[in-house]
Amino acid sequence: MKTASKATHEVFNQVPQLIDFDAADYPPLLEAFAREGAQNAVEELHKVGRLAGSAEAIAWGDLAEAHPPVLHTHDRYGHRIDEVAYDPAYHRLMTTAVELGLHGAPWADPDPNAHLIRAGKMAVWGQTDAGHGCPISMTYAVVPALRHNSDLASQYEPLLTSRTYDPKLRAPLSKSGLIAGMSMTEKQGGSDVRAGTTQAVPQSDGSYLITGHKWFTSAPMSDVFLVLAQAPGGLSCFFLPRILPDGTRNAMYLQRLKDKLGNHSNASSEVEYDEAVAWLVGEEGRGVPTIVEMVNMTRLDCTIASATSMRVGTAQAAHHATHRSAFGANLVDQPLMRNVLADLAVEAEASTTVAMWLAALTDRAESGDKDAAALRRISLAVSKYYVCKRGPIHAAEALECLGGNGYVEESRMPRLYREAPLMSVWEGSGNVAALDTLRAMAKQPESLQVFLDELDSTAGVDARLDAAVAGLKQSFSDFDTIQYRARRVVGEMALALQGSLLVRFGHPAVADAFCATRLGADWGSVFGTLPTGIDVASIIERATPKVGS
């Protein structure tokens, strides 16, 4: 009988998987909750963190990524059905996200920090899988836009805020919970939604018939959608249910699913509307201002998602460096690797801090604070532009920290890398977000003033920040060339805002490193070029996952 062959080698100096840990054990998140008086939700945040870091939830994300949704346009008998089939793991992720209240729940929550609490949980849970976060985010964002039609809002808002996930295709008002989507862009216009040609024809019963082709409609199995179409009075916003009140299917036909770089668990589709029934939200001709209510909330989630990507990438890099040795020492003890890890951690902390601050601003704006609303308007556009732009380069450097081990799919780093560009593309690419900042300044001049007042609140605390703010103010002196300079100006605004927040609320070592590099220009062109004299030990310690604690 042939005996089993001996092992040819012993596996050592490999890194244990980063599983079964508390993903919420991250100082910038916990400090934001403490700062805003949301201590009542800290234990809930840790509960989400332990679930997100569990082997079970991580496996759900792996399965949803490995088994993308499949479009079925017809059933076996030739009937048109236009349905998308998802892996069961996707539905587990969706069920959990809805039960956690990551969708529309904050709009029905009396807690004064409801939006901040939701943002913190979204940041923690978001590491499991990016794709299902899309319909969750759109459901969150649809509520304030839908309120432009009080009758529709009174009927559907309780279902959009319900913590029950029901994926079955049924008449919306017959269900116990709803998911919402958005159908805006067309192939000839893209971000220029005013160039849309989809038509909306009014009917005698007050409804409209929508006919046209939409180029990028994600989560097409959602229950209801906000759709832009040209009505007699101009571009308008409409509420379109997947299933009509009488139980019949609306005339919404899925042409194909997009074959995307990343976001594989999320179905993004091209949709044809052929006299689909819909109802007006807001006034005719006011489609863009109406749907901007939704866009602003999804921009908040873009910022949160990019910050989450940076936190996860930094955690994976720090975990790897802690357990891997090379050239006679653990990687985490090698001076140059410490420089890289600390630099990655500074970027992640700055991005997380501004994301949570924006969520807290949302709470204040929703309570009626007009200055907070104006400050949020401009700061959302600024942060969406800059934070999302930093995501891809951060993901690339974090992956490189793992070397070849980071280039294989099992590490999940390639998935992180593929996802990173999406946040900058979604809800307006870099140019759109930068120009939208200028638009906010022009249409709401008070928004720039409250922004500068926010920066001035830290005057005299750090000379590098003061110099950056002074330089920023000078950049507004030439409005003739400001569109050409928009990326540079908006980037400087984002850096000054992050620096101001870190100086006020951040860890001293992180604030010092940020101001020295991002504001003081003592920095190279890649990560890992921090100057000497930085307290990298404190920065790395904050970013390293506490496995088993």
PDB file of C-alpha atoms in Angstrom, residues 60-284:
ATOM      1  CA  TRP A  60     -21.296  36.458   2.789  1.00  0.00           C
ATOM      2  CA  GLY A  61     -19.347  39.216   1.071  1.00  0.00           C
ATOM      3  CA  ASP A  62     -17.059  36.694  -0.613  1.00  0.00           C
ATOM      4  CA  LEU A  63     -20.018  34.700  -1.956  1.00  0.00           C
ATOM      5  CA  ALA A  64     -21.879  37.756  -3.199  1.00  0.00           C
ATOM      6  CA  GLU A  65     -18.727  38.908  -4.989  1.00  0.00           C
ATOM      7  CA  ALA A  66     -17.988  35.475  -6.480  1.00  0.00           C
ATOM      8  CA  HIS A  67     -21.556  34.930  -7.743  1.00  0.00           C
ATOM      9  CA  PRO A  68     -22.691  38.141  -9.471  1.00  0.00           C
ATOM     10  CA  PRO A  69     -26.382  38.720 -10.221  1.00  0.00           C
ATOM     11  CA  VAL A  70     -27.864  37.153 -13.338  1.00  0.00           C
ATOM     12  CA  LEU A  71     -30.476  38.783 -15.586  1.00  0.00           C
ATOM     13  CA  HIS A  72     -33.481  36.754 -16.727  1.00  0.00           C
ATOM     14  CA  THR A  73     -35.440  38.694 -19.326  1.00  0.00           C
ATOM     15  CA  HIS A  74     -37.909  35.856 -20.003  1.00  0.00           C
ATOM     16  CA  ASP A  75     -39.162  32.770 -18.209  1.00  0.00           C
ATOM     17  CA  ARG A  76     -38.917  29.276 -19.708  1.00  0.00           C
ATOM     18  CA  TYR A  77     -42.197  29.748 -21.580  1.00  0.00           C
ATOM     19  CA  GLY A  78     -41.210  33.002 -23.231  1.00  0.00           C
ATOM     20  CA  HIS A  79     -43.017  35.426 -20.939  1.00  0.00           C
ATOM     21  CA  ARG A  80     -41.185  38.690 -20.316  1.00  0.00           C
ATOM     22  CA  ILE A  81     -40.234  38.839 -16.609  1.00  0.00           C
ATOM     23  CA  ASP A  82     -37.196  41.183 -16.374  1.00  0.00           C
ATOM     24  CA  GLU A  83     -35.889  39.793 -13.117  1.00  0.00           C
ATOM     25  CA  VAL A  84     -32.415  39.650 -11.611  1.00  0.00           C
ATOM     26  CA  ALA A  85     -31.379  36.611  -9.551  1.00  0.00           C
ATOM     27  CA  TYR A  86     -28.929  37.152  -6.680  1.00  0.00           C
ATOM     28  CA  ASP A  87     -26.854  34.767  -4.624  1.00  0.00           C
ATOM     29  CA  PRO A  88     -28.509  34.030  -1.247  1.00  0.00           C
ATOM     30  CA  ALA A  89     -25.537  35.707   0.445  1.00  0.00           C
ATOM     31  CA  TYR A  90     -26.554  39.002  -1.149  1.00  0.00           C
ATOM     32  CA  HIS A  91     -29.949  38.749   0.496  1.00  0.00           C
ATOM     33  CA  ARG A  92     -28.282  37.971   3.840  1.00  0.00           C
ATOM     34  CA  LEU A  93     -26.256  41.161   3.486  1.00  0.00           C
ATOM     35  CA  MET A  94     -29.334  43.180   2.534  1.00  0.00           C
ATOM     36  CA  THR A  95     -31.412  41.732   5.356  1.00  0.00           C
ATOM     37  CA  THR A  96     -28.739  42.631   7.892  1.00  0.00           C
ATOM     38  CA  ALA A  97     -28.221  46.146   6.521  1.00  0.00           C
ATOM     39  CA  VAL A  98     -31.953  46.892   6.663  1.00  0.00           C
ATOM     40  CA  GLU A  99     -32.322  45.426  10.154  1.00  0.00           C
ATOM     41  CA  LEU A 100     -29.424  47.629  11.265  1.00  0.00           C
ATOM     42  CA  GLY A 101     -31.262  50.670   9.903  1.00  0.00           C
ATOM     43  CA  LEU A 102     -28.624  51.580   7.327  1.00  0.00           C
ATOM     44  CA  HIS A 103     -31.264  52.432   4.699  1.00  0.00           C
ATOM     45  CA  GLY A 104     -34.075  54.931   5.330  1.00  0.00           C
ATOM     46  CA  ALA A 105     -34.458  54.296   9.063  1.00  0.00           C
ATOM     47  CA  PRO A 106     -32.775  57.528  10.319  1.00  0.00           C
ATOM     48  CA  TRP A 107     -35.544  59.645   8.795  1.00  0.00           C
ATOM     49  CA  ALA A 108     -37.993  58.049  11.241  1.00  0.00           C
ATOM     50  CA  ASP A 109     -35.631  57.962  14.223  1.00  0.00           C
ATOM     51  CA  PRO A 110     -36.124  60.681  16.875  1.00  0.00           C
ATOM     52  CA  ASP A 111     -32.519  60.345  18.113  1.00  0.00           C
ATOM     53  CA  PRO A 112     -30.808  63.737  17.533  1.00  0.00           C
ATOM     54  CA  ASN A 113     -27.744  61.854  16.242  1.00  0.00           C
ATOM     55  CA  ALA A 114     -29.660  59.432  14.015  1.00  0.00           C
ATOM     56  CA  HIS A 115     -27.723  60.255  10.839  1.00  0.00           C
ATOM     57  CA  LEU A 116     -24.337  60.136  12.550  1.00  0.00           C
ATOM     58  CA  ILE A 117     -25.164  56.791  14.164  1.00  0.00           C
ATOM     59  CA  ARG A 118     -26.280  55.438  10.823  1.00  0.00           C
ATOM     60  CA  ALA A 119     -23.081  56.758   9.159  1.00  0.00           C
ATOM     61  CA  GLY A 120     -20.890  55.054  11.754  1.00  0.00           C
ATOM     62  CA  LYS A 121     -22.672  51.743  11.319  1.00  0.00           C
ATOM     63  CA  MET A 122     -22.592  52.144   7.525  1.00  0.00           C
ATOM     64  CA  ALA A 123     -18.819  52.690   7.665  1.00  0.00           C
ATOM     65  CA  VAL A 124     -18.327  49.565   9.757  1.00  0.00           C
ATOM     66  CA  TRP A 125     -20.748  47.269   7.930  1.00  0.00           C
ATOM     67  CA  GLY A 126     -19.611  48.556   4.528  1.00  0.00           C
ATOM     68  CA  GLN A 127     -16.414  46.527   4.678  1.00  0.00           C
ATOM     69  CA  THR A 128     -18.339  43.270   4.179  1.00  0.00           C
ATOM     70  CA  ASP A 129     -19.408  44.052   0.611  1.00  0.00           C
ATOM     71  CA  ALA A 130     -19.641  47.268  -1.374  1.00  0.00           C
ATOM     72  CA  GLY A 131     -22.283  46.217  -3.893  1.00  0.00           C
ATOM     73  CA  HIS A 132     -25.289  45.857  -1.627  1.00  0.00           C
ATOM     74  CA  GLY A 133     -24.478  49.261  -0.169  1.00  0.00           C
ATOM     75  CA  CYS A 134     -25.775  50.853  -3.380  1.00  0.00           C
ATOM     76  CA  PRO A 135     -29.503  50.085  -2.906  1.00  0.00           C
ATOM     77  CA  ILE A 136     -29.127  50.674   0.823  1.00  0.00           C
ATOM     78  CA  SER A 137     -27.700  54.133   0.123  1.00  0.00           C
ATOM     79  CA  MET A 138     -30.335  54.985  -2.489  1.00  0.00           C
ATOM     80  CA  THR A 139     -33.127  53.998  -0.106  1.00  0.00           C
ATOM     81  CA  TYR A 140     -31.599  56.297   2.513  1.00  0.00           C
ATOM     82  CA  ALA A 141     -31.339  59.117  -0.001  1.00  0.00           C
ATOM     83  CA  VAL A 142     -34.773  58.876  -1.619  1.00  0.00           C
ATOM     84  CA  VAL A 143     -36.741  59.939   1.478  1.00  0.00           C
ATOM     85  CA  PRO A 144     -35.946  63.690   1.520  1.00  0.00           C
ATOM     86  CA  ALA A 145     -36.546  63.924  -2.238  1.00  0.00           C
ATOM     87  CA  LEU A 146     -39.860  62.082  -2.016  1.00  0.00           C
ATOM     88  CA  ARG A 147     -41.075  64.627   0.533  1.00  0.00           C
ATOM     89  CA  HIS A 148     -41.589  67.019  -2.379  1.00  0.00           C
ATOM     90  CA  ASN A 149     -44.835  65.072  -2.899  1.00  0.00           C
ATOM     91  CA  SER A 150     -46.494  64.924   0.495  1.00  0.00           C
ATOM     92  CA  ASP A 151     -49.138  62.405  -0.575  1.00  0.00           C
ATOM     93  CA  LEU A 152     -46.567  59.927  -1.850  1.00  0.00           C
ATOM     94  CA  ALA A 153     -44.331  60.510   1.160  1.00  0.00           C
ATOM     95  CA  SER A 154     -47.156  59.814   3.607  1.00  0.00           C
ATOM     96  CA  GLN A 155     -47.847  56.468   1.940  1.00  0.00           C
ATOM     97  CA  TYR A 156     -44.355  55.236   1.173  1.00  0.00           C
ATOM     98  CA  GLU A 157     -42.020  56.772   3.740  1.00  0.00           C
ATOM     99  CA  PRO A 158     -43.074  54.396   6.545  1.00  0.00           C
ATOM    100  CA  LEU A 159     -42.163  51.469   4.275  1.00  0.00           C
ATOM    101  CA  LEU A 160     -38.866  53.026   3.159  1.00  0.00           C
ATOM    102  CA  THR A 161     -37.886  53.448   6.813  1.00  0.00           C
ATOM    103  CA  SER A 162     -39.146  50.018   7.920  1.00  0.00           C
ATOM    104  CA  ARG A 163     -36.488  47.596   9.158  1.00  0.00           C
ATOM    105  CA  THR A 164     -37.951  44.691   7.187  1.00  0.00           C
ATOM    106  CA  TYR A 165     -36.285  43.518   3.976  1.00  0.00           C
ATOM    107  CA  ASP A 166     -38.697  41.900   1.520  1.00  0.00           C
ATOM    108  CA  PRO A 167     -37.120  41.102  -1.871  1.00  0.00           C
ATOM    109  CA  LYS A 168     -40.307  39.755  -3.492  1.00  0.00           C
ATOM    110  CA  LEU A 169     -41.816  41.612  -6.442  1.00  0.00           C
ATOM    111  CA  ARG A 170     -45.183  42.811  -5.170  1.00  0.00           C
ATOM    112  CA  ALA A 171     -47.228  45.995  -5.164  1.00  0.00           C
ATOM    113  CA  PRO A 172     -45.250  48.325  -2.869  1.00  0.00           C
ATOM    114  CA  LEU A 173     -48.090  49.176  -0.509  1.00  0.00           C
ATOM    115  CA  SER A 174     -48.733  45.469   0.080  1.00  0.00           C
ATOM    116  CA  LYS A 175     -45.202  44.944   1.440  1.00  0.00           C
ATOM    117  CA  SER A 176     -43.755  45.458   4.898  1.00  0.00           C
ATOM    118  CA  GLY A 177     -40.587  47.214   3.699  1.00  0.00           C
ATOM    119  CA  LEU A 178     -39.293  48.807   0.507  1.00  0.00           C
ATOM    120  CA  ILE A 179     -35.989  49.391  -1.305  1.00  0.00           C
ATOM    121  CA  ALA A 180     -35.587  52.397  -3.617  1.00  0.00           C
ATOM    122  CA  GLY A 181     -33.488  53.120  -6.698  1.00  0.00           C
ATOM    123  CA  MET A 182     -32.658  56.024  -8.983  1.00  0.00           C
ATOM    124  CA  SER A 183     -32.832  56.243 -12.786  1.00  0.00           C
ATOM    125  CA  MET A 184     -31.206  59.420 -14.077  1.00  0.00           C
ATOM    126  CA  THR A 185     -28.474  59.151 -16.693  1.00  0.00           C
ATOM    127  CA  GLU A 186     -28.842  58.461 -20.413  1.00  0.00           C
ATOM    128  CA  LYS A 187     -26.321  57.344 -22.993  1.00  0.00           C
ATOM    129  CA  GLN A 188     -26.107  60.671 -24.809  1.00  0.00           C
ATOM    130  CA  GLY A 189     -25.740  62.804 -21.683  1.00  0.00           C
ATOM    131  CA  GLY A 190     -24.253  60.937 -18.732  1.00  0.00           C
ATOM    132  CA  SER A 191     -23.783  63.447 -15.931  1.00  0.00           C
ATOM    133  CA  ASP A 192     -25.494  66.100 -18.065  1.00  0.00           C
ATOM    134  CA  VAL A 193     -28.945  64.902 -17.005  1.00  0.00           C
ATOM    135  CA  ARG A 194     -30.638  67.937 -18.591  1.00  0.00           C
ATOM    136  CA  ALA A 195     -29.739  66.386 -21.961  1.00  0.00           C
ATOM    137  CA  GLY A 196     -32.089  63.483 -21.260  1.00  0.00           C
ATOM    138  CA  THR A 197     -34.659  62.611 -23.898  1.00  0.00           C
ATOM    139  CA  THR A 198     -36.937  60.317 -21.876  1.00  0.00           C
ATOM    140  CA  GLN A 199     -40.489  61.671 -22.176  1.00  0.00           C
ATOM    141  CA  ALA A 200     -43.240  61.988 -19.562  1.00  0.00           C
ATOM    142  CA  VAL A 201     -46.774  62.387 -20.895  1.00  0.00           C
ATOM    143  CA  PRO A 202     -49.418  63.537 -18.392  1.00  0.00           C
ATOM    144  CA  GLN A 203     -52.624  61.508 -18.035  1.00  0.00           C
ATOM    145  CA  SER A 204     -56.079  62.573 -16.969  1.00  0.00           C
ATOM    146  CA  ASP A 205     -55.809  60.707 -13.653  1.00  0.00           C
ATOM    147  CA  GLY A 206     -52.742  62.717 -12.584  1.00  0.00           C
ATOM    148  CA  SER A 207     -50.182  60.043 -13.504  1.00  0.00           C
ATOM    149  CA  TYR A 208     -47.600  60.238 -16.290  1.00  0.00           C
ATOM    150  CA  LEU A 209     -46.453  57.712 -18.894  1.00  0.00           C
ATOM    151  CA  ILE A 210     -42.652  57.468 -19.058  1.00  0.00           C
ATOM    152  CA  THR A 211     -40.945  56.395 -22.301  1.00  0.00           C
ATOM    153  CA  GLY A 212     -37.187  56.288 -22.851  1.00  0.00           C
ATOM    154  CA  HIS A 213     -33.903  54.520 -22.246  1.00  0.00           C
ATOM    155  CA  LYS A 214     -31.784  54.910 -19.104  1.00  0.00           C
ATOM    156  CA  TRP A 215     -28.083  54.111 -19.320  1.00  0.00           C
ATOM    157  CA  PHE A 216     -27.165  53.264 -15.719  1.00  0.00           C
ATOM    158  CA  THR A 217     -29.871  52.137 -13.309  1.00  0.00           C
ATOM    159  CA  SER A 218     -28.423  50.196 -10.392  1.00  0.00           C
ATOM    160  CA  ALA A 219     -30.391  47.736  -8.257  1.00  0.00           C
ATOM    161  CA  PRO A 220     -33.191  47.274 -10.827  1.00  0.00           C
ATOM    162  CA  MET A 221     -35.070  44.891  -8.535  1.00  0.00           C
ATOM    163  CA  SER A 222     -35.826  47.800  -6.202  1.00  0.00           C
ATOM    164  CA  ASP A 223     -39.483  48.411  -5.410  1.00  0.00           C
ATOM    165  CA  VAL A 224     -39.637  52.066  -6.414  1.00  0.00           C
ATOM    166  CA  PHE A 225     -37.474  54.497  -8.388  1.00  0.00           C
ATOM    167  CA  LEU A 226     -37.016  58.204  -8.827  1.00  0.00           C
ATOM    168  CA  VAL A 227     -36.764  58.873 -12.565  1.00  0.00           C
ATOM    169  CA  LEU A 228     -35.915  62.010 -14.517  1.00  0.00           C
ATOM    170  CA  ALA A 229     -37.945  62.684 -17.667  1.00  0.00           C
ATOM    171  CA  GLN A 230     -38.970  65.568 -19.880  1.00  0.00           C
ATOM    172  CA  ALA A 231     -42.522  66.695 -19.053  1.00  0.00           C
ATOM    173  CA  PRO A 232     -44.386  69.504 -20.854  1.00  0.00           C
ATOM    174  CA  GLY A 233     -42.999  71.908 -18.251  1.00  0.00           C
ATOM    175  CA  GLY A 234     -39.402  70.699 -18.591  1.00  0.00           C
ATOM    176  CA  LEU A 235     -37.148  68.137 -16.924  1.00  0.00           C
ATOM    177  CA  SER A 236     -39.034  66.689 -13.957  1.00  0.00           C
ATOM    178  CA  CYS A 237     -38.707  64.050 -11.263  1.00  0.00           C
ATOM    179  CA  PHE A 238     -41.080  61.083 -11.091  1.00  0.00           C
ATOM    180  CA  PHE A 239     -41.891  58.281  -8.675  1.00  0.00           C
ATOM    181  CA  LEU A 240     -42.070  55.000 -10.579  1.00  0.00           C
ATOM    182  CA  PRO A 241     -43.021  51.683  -8.903  1.00  0.00           C
ATOM    183  CA  ARG A 242     -41.678  48.393 -10.231  1.00  0.00           C
ATOM    184  CA  ILE A 243     -45.097  46.813  -9.617  1.00  0.00           C
ATOM    185  CA  LEU A 244     -48.257  48.878 -10.075  1.00  0.00           C
ATOM    186  CA  PRO A 245     -50.853  49.195  -7.308  1.00  0.00           C
ATOM    187  CA  ASP A 246     -53.090  46.632  -9.021  1.00  0.00           C
ATOM    188  CA  GLY A 247     -50.281  44.033  -8.901  1.00  0.00           C
ATOM    189  CA  THR A 248     -49.354  44.151 -12.589  1.00  0.00           C
ATOM    190  CA  ARG A 249     -45.781  44.797 -13.719  1.00  0.00           C
ATOM    191  CA  ASN A 250     -44.926  48.290 -14.787  1.00  0.00           C
ATOM    192  CA  ALA A 251     -43.532  48.728 -18.293  1.00  0.00           C
ATOM    193  CA  MET A 252     -39.888  48.690 -17.167  1.00  0.00           C
ATOM    194  CA  TYR A 253     -37.707  46.387 -19.260  1.00  0.00           C
ATOM    195  CA  LEU A 254     -34.136  45.410 -18.399  1.00  0.00           C
ATOM    196  CA  GLN A 255     -31.970  45.407 -21.516  1.00  0.00           C
ATOM    197  CA  ARG A 256     -28.720  44.136 -20.018  1.00  0.00           C
ATOM    198  CA  LEU A 257     -26.567  44.219 -16.909  1.00  0.00           C
ATOM    199  CA  LYS A 258     -23.346  46.204 -17.018  1.00  0.00           C
ATOM    200  CA  ASP A 259     -20.075  44.232 -16.975  1.00  0.00           C
ATOM    201  CA  LYS A 260     -18.262  46.411 -14.449  1.00  0.00           C
ATOM    202  CA  LEU A 261     -14.739  46.797 -13.106  1.00  0.00           C
ATOM    203  CA  GLY A 262     -15.931  46.141  -9.567  1.00  0.00           C
ATOM    204  CA  ASN A 263     -19.111  46.324  -7.479  1.00  0.00           C
ATOM    205  CA  HIS A 264     -19.843  42.836  -8.762  1.00  0.00           C
ATOM    206  CA  SER A 265     -22.566  41.918  -6.279  1.00  0.00           C
ATOM    207  CA  ASN A 266     -24.680  44.889  -7.387  1.00  0.00           C
ATOM    208  CA  ALA A 267     -26.723  44.681 -10.579  1.00  0.00           C
ATOM    209  CA  SER A 268     -26.358  47.812 -12.687  1.00  0.00           C
ATOM    210  CA  SER A 269     -28.606  47.811 -15.727  1.00  0.00           C
ATOM    211  CA  GLU A 270     -29.808  49.552 -18.839  1.00  0.00           C
ATOM    212  CA  VAL A 271     -33.540  50.076 -18.638  1.00  0.00           C
ATOM    213  CA  GLU A 272     -36.176  50.747 -21.261  1.00  0.00           C
ATOM    214  CA  TYR A 273     -39.402  52.423 -20.162  1.00  0.00           C
ATOM    215  CA  ASP A 274     -42.309  51.950 -22.552  1.00  0.00           C
ATOM    216  CA  GLU A 275     -45.187  54.045 -21.209  1.00  0.00           C
ATOM    217  CA  ALA A 276     -44.363  53.094 -17.644  1.00  0.00           C
ATOM    218  CA  VAL A 277     -46.722  54.650 -15.106  1.00  0.00           C
ATOM    219  CA  ALA A 278     -45.251  57.206 -12.708  1.00  0.00           C
ATOM    220  CA  TRP A 279     -46.249  60.143 -10.512  1.00  0.00           C
ATOM    221  CA  LEU A 280     -44.733  63.621 -10.338  1.00  0.00           C
ATOM    222  CA  VAL A 281     -42.468  64.507  -7.404  1.00  0.00           C
ATOM    223  CA  GLY A 282     -42.080  68.255  -6.966  1.00  0.00           C
ATOM    224  CA  GLU A 283     -43.016  70.642  -9.753  1.00  0.00           C
ATOM    225  CA  GLU A 284     -42.706  70.176 -13.505  1.00  0.00           C
TER     226      GLU A 284
END
